[in-house]
XYZ file of C-alpha atoms in Angstrom:
519
model
C -10.281 -8.956 0.683
C -9.012 -6.965 -2.306
C -10.200 -3.368 -2.748
C -13.049 -2.914 -5.234
C -10.821 -1.266 -7.812
C -8.460 -4.219 -7.805
C -11.343 -6.512 -8.645
C -12.376 -4.166 -11.452
C -8.859 -4.200 -12.886
C -8.776 -7.965 -12.651
C -12.040 -8.232 -14.599
C -10.742 -6.209 -17.537
C -8.921 -7.922 -20.409
C -6.128 -5.412 -19.769
C -6.187 -6.017 -16.009
C -2.892 -7.972 -15.817
C -1.057 -5.328 -17.835
C -2.453 -2.476 -15.723
C -1.791 -4.258 -12.431
C 1.811 -4.883 -13.481
C 2.298 -1.231 -14.467
C 1.045 0.037 -11.098
C 2.860 -2.658 -9.107
C 6.077 -1.893 -10.992
C 5.861 1.771 -10.030
C 5.164 0.847 -6.397
C 7.948 -1.733 -6.119
C 10.481 0.579 -7.771
C 9.473 3.301 -5.298
C 9.893 0.971 -2.315
C 13.447 0.304 -3.509
C 14.497 3.976 -3.626
C 12.199 6.040 -1.362
C 12.267 6.515 2.445
C 8.947 4.727 2.848
C 7.327 4.154 6.247
C 7.521 0.517 7.278
C 10.704 -0.146 5.263
C 13.811 -0.890 7.344
C 16.289 -1.562 4.547
C 16.826 -2.423 0.886
C 19.323 -4.822 -0.671
C 19.955 -5.029 -4.415
C 22.118 -7.775 -5.898
C 22.220 -7.944 -9.664
C 18.710 -8.399 -11.013
C 17.154 -9.224 -7.622
C 16.045 -6.948 -4.796
C 14.946 -7.496 -1.199
C 13.057 -5.091 1.046
C 13.297 -5.614 4.809
C 10.166 -4.441 6.563
C 10.064 -2.914 10.023
C 8.246 -5.961 11.422
C 11.014 -8.335 10.283
C 9.394 -9.682 7.141
C 11.263 -9.613 3.843
C 9.841 -8.888 0.398
C 11.641 -10.114 -2.716
C 11.253 -9.102 -6.331
C 13.147 -7.920 -9.396
C 15.543 -4.972 -9.133
C 13.345 -2.690 -11.206
C 15.007 0.474 -12.422
C 12.990 3.690 -12.579
C 10.873 3.801 -15.758
C 11.389 0.068 -16.358
C 8.673 -1.722 -18.278
C 6.786 -4.056 -15.976
C 4.982 -6.712 -17.964
C 2.128 -9.021 -16.915
C 3.334 -11.612 -14.453
C 5.333 -9.211 -12.299
C 5.151 -10.393 -8.701
C 6.629 -9.633 -5.295
C 6.936 -12.429 -2.717
C 7.209 -12.311 1.047
C 9.249 -14.641 3.250
C 6.161 -16.743 3.914
C 5.753 -17.539 0.239
C 2.821 -15.222 -0.420
C 2.821 -13.810 -3.944
C 1.663 -10.239 -4.626
C 0.664 -9.340 -8.169
C -1.457 -6.372 -7.132
C -0.145 -3.080 -5.719
C -3.162 -2.515 -3.484
C -2.728 -5.921 -1.845
C 0.977 -5.266 -1.292
C 0.302 -1.881 0.331
C -2.364 -3.444 2.538
C 0.312 -5.809 3.888
C 2.868 -3.117 4.777
C 3.568 -2.430 8.479
C 2.172 1.109 8.523
C -0.846 2.440 10.457
C -4.051 0.825 9.123
C -5.745 4.060 8.098
C -2.795 5.173 5.991
C -2.283 1.852 4.240
C -6.034 1.491 3.597
C -6.150 4.960 2.048
C -3.201 4.298 -0.244
C -4.379 0.787 -1.140
C -7.725 2.212 -2.265
C -5.944 4.838 -4.368
C -3.820 2.203 -6.099
C -6.787 -0.067 -6.711
C -8.518 2.857 -8.399
C -5.383 3.635 -10.394
C -5.084 0.060 -11.681
C -8.770 -0.149 -12.579
C -8.713 3.151 -14.474
C -5.510 2.182 -16.251
C -6.972 -1.179 -17.286
C -10.014 0.643 -18.651
C -7.779 3.045 -20.553
C -5.690 0.249 -22.030
C -8.867 -1.540 -23.113
C -10.814 1.395 -24.530
C -8.517 4.336 -25.326
C -8.135 5.024 -29.066
C -4.710 4.241 -30.543
C -2.256 7.157 -30.483
C -1.508 9.032 -33.714
C 1.842 9.177 -35.435
C 3.976 12.308 -35.374
C 3.281 12.805 -39.080
C -0.474 12.554 -38.498
C -0.288 15.179 -35.743
C 1.637 17.541 -38.031
C -1.062 17.204 -40.693
C -3.972 18.034 -38.365
C -5.378 21.536 -37.799
C -3.453 23.288 -35.021
C -6.142 23.123 -32.313
C -6.935 19.452 -32.945
C -3.257 18.502 -32.997
C -2.549 20.386 -29.765
C -5.310 18.536 -27.923
C -4.510 15.115 -29.346
C -0.839 15.557 -28.510
C -1.864 15.985 -24.858
C -4.040 12.876 -24.826
C -1.581 10.211 -25.984
C -0.026 9.576 -22.549
C -2.495 6.869 -21.559
C -0.528 5.573 -18.553
C -0.036 8.912 -16.790
C 2.828 9.720 -14.436
C 5.802 7.436 -15.169
C 6.857 6.937 -11.505
C 3.768 7.502 -9.345
C 1.796 4.279 -8.698
C -1.293 6.470 -8.402
C -0.711 7.396 -12.047
C -4.402 6.979 -12.869
C -6.016 7.577 -9.471
C -9.222 9.627 -9.837
C -10.741 9.304 -6.365
C -14.327 10.517 -6.455
C -15.081 9.603 -10.055
C -16.909 6.496 -11.154
C -15.536 4.456 -14.033
C -18.212 5.918 -16.323
C -17.242 9.435 -15.273
C -13.586 8.731 -15.968
C -14.511 7.631 -19.478
C -16.623 10.770 -19.907
C -13.976 13.225 -18.700
C -10.441 11.760 -18.831
C -8.090 12.779 -21.655
C -7.021 9.248 -22.540
C -10.625 8.567 -23.654
C -10.700 11.729 -25.821
C -14.180 12.949 -24.843
C -15.886 16.269 -25.491
C -16.663 17.815 -22.092
C -19.559 20.316 -21.878
C -18.472 23.132 -19.568
C -21.299 25.397 -18.434
C -20.864 28.976 -17.280
C -22.614 30.274 -14.190
C -23.401 33.844 -13.173
C -22.039 34.862 -9.779
C -23.594 37.809 -7.898
C -21.255 40.788 -8.146
C -20.834 40.962 -4.377
C -19.701 37.341 -4.323
C -17.075 37.561 -7.073
C -13.340 38.142 -6.815
C -11.012 38.452 -9.788
C -7.510 39.976 -9.654
C -7.612 40.331 -13.450
C -11.035 41.980 -13.603
C -12.681 39.017 -15.318
C -16.496 39.288 -15.417
C -18.501 37.504 -12.687
C -19.076 34.329 -14.665
C -17.708 30.976 -13.545
C -17.046 27.962 -15.784
C -17.609 24.721 -13.905
C -16.549 21.227 -14.880
C -19.724 19.108 -15.170
C -18.544 16.821 -12.350
C -17.979 19.857 -10.131
C -21.303 21.428 -11.051
C -23.200 18.253 -10.176
C -21.393 18.008 -6.846
C -21.521 21.636 -5.675
C -24.083 23.863 -7.370
C -26.882 22.725 -5.064
C -24.951 24.059 -2.070
C -24.651 27.522 -3.643
C -28.160 28.459 -4.847
C -27.020 31.948 -5.843
C -25.120 30.449 -8.797
C -27.311 30.849 -11.887
C -26.762 29.246 -15.300
C -25.978 31.702 -18.084
C -27.073 29.315 -20.820
C -23.555 29.364 -22.221
C -22.007 25.939 -22.773
C -18.541 25.364 -24.209
C -17.649 22.094 -25.933
C -14.181 21.558 -24.475
C -11.566 18.843 -24.669
C -9.493 17.698 -21.688
C -5.743 18.179 -21.745
C -3.193 15.981 -20.004
C -4.198 17.127 -16.508
C -7.939 16.265 -17.023
C -9.211 19.357 -15.191
C -7.600 21.745 -17.698
C -9.554 21.890 -20.935
C -9.065 23.441 -24.354
C -11.858 25.960 -24.808
C -11.726 25.927 -28.609
C -10.694 29.578 -28.919
C -6.960 29.116 -28.455
C -7.157 29.386 -24.673
C -7.199 26.842 -21.858
C -9.452 26.796 -18.797
C -7.954 25.431 -15.596
C -11.010 24.338 -13.620
C -11.474 23.467 -9.980
C -12.238 19.779 -9.518
C -12.733 18.172 -6.114
C -11.291 14.885 -7.357
C -7.981 13.433 -6.199
C -5.700 12.832 -9.163
C -2.362 11.175 -8.345
C -1.854 12.781 -4.915
C -3.909 15.959 -4.640
C -7.431 17.299 -4.994
C -7.309 19.839 -7.797
C -8.697 23.205 -6.749
C -7.703 26.791 -7.653
C -6.470 28.803 -4.683
C -6.716 32.544 -4.166
C -2.909 32.641 -4.138
C -2.807 30.989 -7.570
C -5.252 33.555 -8.946
C -3.197 36.397 -7.485
C 0.225 35.033 -8.434
C -0.510 33.799 -11.949
C -0.492 37.134 -13.802
C 2.483 38.384 -11.753
C 4.550 35.278 -12.449
C 3.496 35.331 -16.080
C 4.789 38.891 -16.393
C 8.041 38.070 -14.577
C 8.700 34.912 -16.569
C 7.554 36.464 -19.816
C 10.036 39.292 -19.362
C 12.848 36.892 -18.565
C 11.893 34.569 -21.417
C 12.202 37.479 -23.814
C 15.948 37.372 -23.128
C 16.188 33.587 -23.481
C 15.963 32.087 -26.965
C 13.709 29.099 -27.279
C 11.446 29.639 -24.236
C 7.825 30.807 -24.340
C 5.657 31.305 -21.251
C 1.918 30.615 -21.515
C 0.478 33.520 -19.557
C -2.520 33.325 -17.250
C -4.736 36.134 -18.495
C -7.992 35.768 -16.568
C -9.903 33.966 -13.897
C -11.682 34.436 -10.638
C -13.470 32.793 -7.755
C -16.901 32.855 -6.190
C -16.830 33.928 -2.547
C -18.606 32.580 0.504
C -18.318 34.008 4.002
C -16.204 36.794 2.554
C -13.459 34.581 1.108
C -12.770 33.022 -2.318
C -13.855 29.382 -2.537
C -11.078 27.281 -4.156
C -13.675 24.768 -5.367
C -15.517 27.540 -7.252
C -12.654 29.121 -9.159
C -10.896 28.989 -12.511
C -7.910 30.316 -14.449
C -7.709 31.152 -18.140
C -4.375 30.936 -19.928
C -3.225 31.256 -23.496
C -2.492 28.072 -25.392
C 0.681 27.411 -27.375
C 0.850 28.745 -30.907
C 2.479 26.566 -33.516
C 3.841 27.421 -36.917
C 2.773 25.502 -40.046
C 4.126 21.970 -40.015
C 5.066 22.023 -36.333
C 3.805 19.726 -33.596
C 3.543 20.959 -29.996
C 3.598 18.252 -27.318
C 3.987 18.012 -23.547
C 7.350 16.429 -22.830
C 5.536 13.526 -21.171
C 3.885 12.626 -24.473
C 7.243 12.012 -26.143
C 7.734 8.799 -24.162
C 4.174 7.472 -24.233
C 3.700 4.058 -25.787
C 2.868 4.162 -29.465
C 0.225 2.051 -31.145
C 1.028 -1.618 -31.677
C 4.104 -1.880 -33.855
C 4.974 1.814 -33.562
C 7.679 3.383 -31.390
C 7.065 6.329 -29.030
C 6.865 9.826 -30.496
C 10.419 10.625 -29.350
C 11.736 7.804 -31.535
C 9.530 8.917 -34.425
C 10.964 12.431 -34.033
C 14.496 11.022 -34.168
C 13.602 9.225 -37.385
C 12.041 12.329 -38.934
C 14.717 14.819 -37.961
C 17.953 12.961 -37.238
C 18.147 9.987 -39.560
C 16.925 7.658 -36.829
C 19.586 8.625 -34.258
C 17.835 8.867 -30.848
C 20.920 10.374 -29.193
C 21.017 13.239 -31.681
C 17.357 13.957 -30.936
C 17.979 13.855 -27.182
C 20.941 16.225 -27.477
C 18.927 18.653 -29.590
C 15.994 18.585 -27.172
C 18.216 19.265 -24.172
C 19.970 22.055 -26.074
C 16.593 23.817 -26.279
C 15.292 22.811 -22.835
C 18.163 23.179 -20.368
C 19.691 26.624 -21.080
C 16.583 28.683 -20.224
C 15.845 26.575 -17.135
C 19.406 26.994 -15.831
C 19.379 30.733 -16.587
C 16.080 31.199 -14.745
C 17.381 29.257 -11.741
C 20.402 31.537 -11.540
C 18.150 34.602 -11.840
C 15.946 33.409 -8.974
C 13.103 31.379 -10.493
C 13.167 27.592 -10.128
C 10.608 26.097 -12.484
C 9.068 22.733 -11.667
C 9.532 21.745 -15.293
C 7.991 18.291 -15.625
C 6.399 16.277 -18.390
C 2.957 17.836 -18.082
C 3.629 21.560 -17.757
C 6.560 21.826 -20.180
C 5.924 21.447 -23.903
C 8.177 21.265 -26.940
C 7.570 22.394 -30.505
C 8.939 20.012 -33.127
C 9.510 20.991 -36.750
C 10.203 17.964 -38.893
C 11.069 16.095 -35.705
C 13.559 18.761 -34.572
C 12.983 20.640 -31.275
C 12.749 24.387 -31.926
C 11.332 25.876 -28.698
C 9.778 24.980 -25.351
C 6.696 26.332 -23.594
C 6.098 26.539 -19.852
C 2.697 26.725 -18.177
C 1.118 26.311 -14.741
C 3.046 28.190 -12.060
C 1.960 26.299 -8.939
C 5.255 24.482 -8.354
C 7.529 27.465 -9.020
C 9.920 28.619 -6.284
C 11.213 32.207 -6.300
C 14.202 33.775 -4.550
C 13.859 37.493 -3.884
C 17.591 37.703 -3.174
C 18.520 36.171 -6.528
C 16.019 38.392 -8.348
C 17.545 41.507 -6.772
C 21.064 40.312 -7.577
C 19.969 39.955 -11.200
C 18.608 43.515 -11.161
C 14.983 42.393 -11.346
C 11.945 43.810 -9.598
C 10.511 41.545 -6.897
C 6.785 40.966 -7.503
C 4.307 40.910 -4.566
C 3.678 37.162 -4.654
C 1.628 35.356 -2.021
C 1.821 31.903 -0.479
C 4.627 29.368 -0.388
C 6.420 30.312 -3.615
C 9.152 32.288 -1.835
C 12.337 30.357 -1.153
C 15.831 31.480 -0.149
C 17.200 27.970 0.401
C 19.607 27.297 -2.477
C 19.262 23.530 -2.070
C 15.467 23.729 -2.302
C 15.636 25.921 -5.390
C 18.044 23.515 -7.086
C 16.027 20.478 -6.027
C 12.755 21.939 -7.334
C 14.153 22.198 -10.838
C 16.476 19.181 -10.810
C 13.824 16.783 -9.501
C 11.275 17.804 -12.112
C 13.499 18.004 -15.167
C 15.410 14.954 -13.928
C 12.293 12.814 -14.313
C 11.900 14.079 -17.872
C 15.543 13.330 -18.660
C 15.507 9.954 -16.924
C 12.422 8.800 -18.782
C 13.814 9.978 -22.113
C 17.062 8.089 -21.514
C 15.135 4.980 -20.460
C 12.959 5.067 -23.579
C 15.570 6.170 -26.110
C 18.076 3.793 -24.510
C 16.002 0.918 -25.895
C 16.980 2.129 -29.370
C 20.538 3.358 -28.689
C 23.275 2.688 -26.152
C 22.240 4.239 -22.812
C 25.849 5.319 -22.253
C 25.634 7.510 -25.358
C 22.388 8.995 -24.057
C 23.940 9.870 -20.688
C 26.984 11.367 -22.385
C 24.635 13.636 -24.339
C 22.869 14.633 -21.114
C 26.117 15.517 -19.357
C 27.370 17.525 -22.331
C 24.082 19.411 -22.638
C 24.127 20.278 -18.942
C 27.703 21.550 -19.168
C 26.815 23.701 -22.168
C 23.744 25.103 -20.406
C 25.720 26.166 -17.328
C 28.595 27.485 -19.445
C 26.156 29.986 -20.900
C 25.279 31.423 -17.465
C 28.210 33.248 -15.850
C 28.233 32.903 -12.082
C 26.183 29.679 -11.983
C 29.094 27.374 -11.105
C 27.765 26.701 -7.588
C 24.431 25.513 -8.961
C 26.163 23.196 -11.441
C 28.523 21.804 -8.810
C 25.611 21.046 -6.490
C 23.694 19.318 -9.278
C 26.649 17.130 -10.216
C 27.690 16.277 -6.653
C 24.903 13.802 -5.936
C 22.450 11.488 -7.680
C 19.421 13.189 -9.172
C 16.695 14.027 -6.649
C 13.133 12.861 -7.192
C 9.933 13.517 -5.320
C 9.184 10.526 -3.076
C 5.505 10.256 -3.962
C 4.951 6.787 -2.485
C 6.608 7.716 0.808
C 4.427 10.822 0.868
C 1.204 8.875 0.324
C 2.110 6.486 3.164
C 2.998 9.343 5.526
C 0.801 10.972 8.119
C 0.972 14.234 6.110
C 0.616 12.866 2.563
C 1.049 16.206 0.764
C 4.245 17.313 2.535
C 7.176 17.061 0.123
C 9.682 14.268 0.650
C 12.648 13.490 -1.576
C 14.604 10.448 -2.699
C 17.584 9.905 -4.995
C 17.701 8.188 -8.351
C 20.369 5.520 -8.950
C 22.019 7.893 -11.433
C 23.222 11.454 -11.848
C 23.624 13.732 -14.833
C 26.497 11.549 -16.066
C 24.548 8.305 -15.783
C 24.462 5.468 -13.210
C 25.864 6.602 -9.869
């Protein structure tokens, strides 16, 4: 019996398209990741076979990462069974029943939400239309164009805990206005490293789920009409700032709360990165300037917490977008925003646009890595400002995935901040992997999308040249560059993680290409 979400996706007019998108991500992951239940993978030309641990064999197309998977995509087993649905395929894998049932339900939910988004989400704007909008409206809309979510994770639209109606009411792809109410917290139950007043903004889903269990929370009467950004639980408050809210909903892989460590570390990392960014042209850090948590039993409650950060500031005529929005599908008959930017700024040459983007993006990331800060710079937390289609600066926000080396900071003559939690890392390979895996997904997706409009070999040549130029500008970083070029690009193995006994413990895989192109 198919999971409920799979049936919902099948009932939507966009069900086949959504099922293919999720199945394509899953099948591509099975081909490259160290997934439980998989004994081996064979790729021959355009065909691929996956040998399962119980002796069965699955056969399907040799899908490259970021490949478009159209309706009709199917995987077959050796008994002739045809799988067109990711949840059904996961349910047939030889992994412990509880783990496969959990992941199958997540993928059914992902496909159903994606089908709903394809059917009901408004068409995305053009780059020119974004540039003509008021700054706040353009910033929000630029975050909401990535309807399909994460380009590699089959749980790209998983929102476990939300009904379909709630997803429509709160998810960015549906462009809603979300009423966020503020609640008074008794002074003795409030903790804020930044000295923020004892008032807590709660997402309406979170308030409905939790306020009854904490009767000492009292409404202030203050309600903010907010708009969700790419991450759903972070909203634009309408005053130039963003509120990162706790939300006990699983999106992709994790339930999205705000930890005490995040509240403590945010201002410290913002100060560290802001100081470093001041030396690096083209990089701006969006500082976390407030926040706090309600306390129970003497400890901050991650489900009753928030962060406030500054939003990006654009100059007249600019457009500020998350990198992930550049590759999102355009409206019918229109190319993605990255291709529109190439047309606006580079005479329609996608490779020139890619080279210019990497010239702005890579140098500060490489310099920070050498100095001791590995940013997890992915398509959601890294933004680019475009002026007439030309990249002019990047912004970084959300410090949760950062890794910091005290030894490298000291070697660079920098003060070591008193950070808490798992951000500290003295393993050079882990530092390099943190950055390479995140930015590698951005680069890989850009090459895949722009390579539909220009020769992929030219795109990869631009990537390799940009990387060489970035490292050439950082004396002493030769070991980092050599390590990056010595192996295919790393990527987080999100499907293997979801099928594992510890589904949040990081695992890694390798892409079929490096910084120079196919490996």
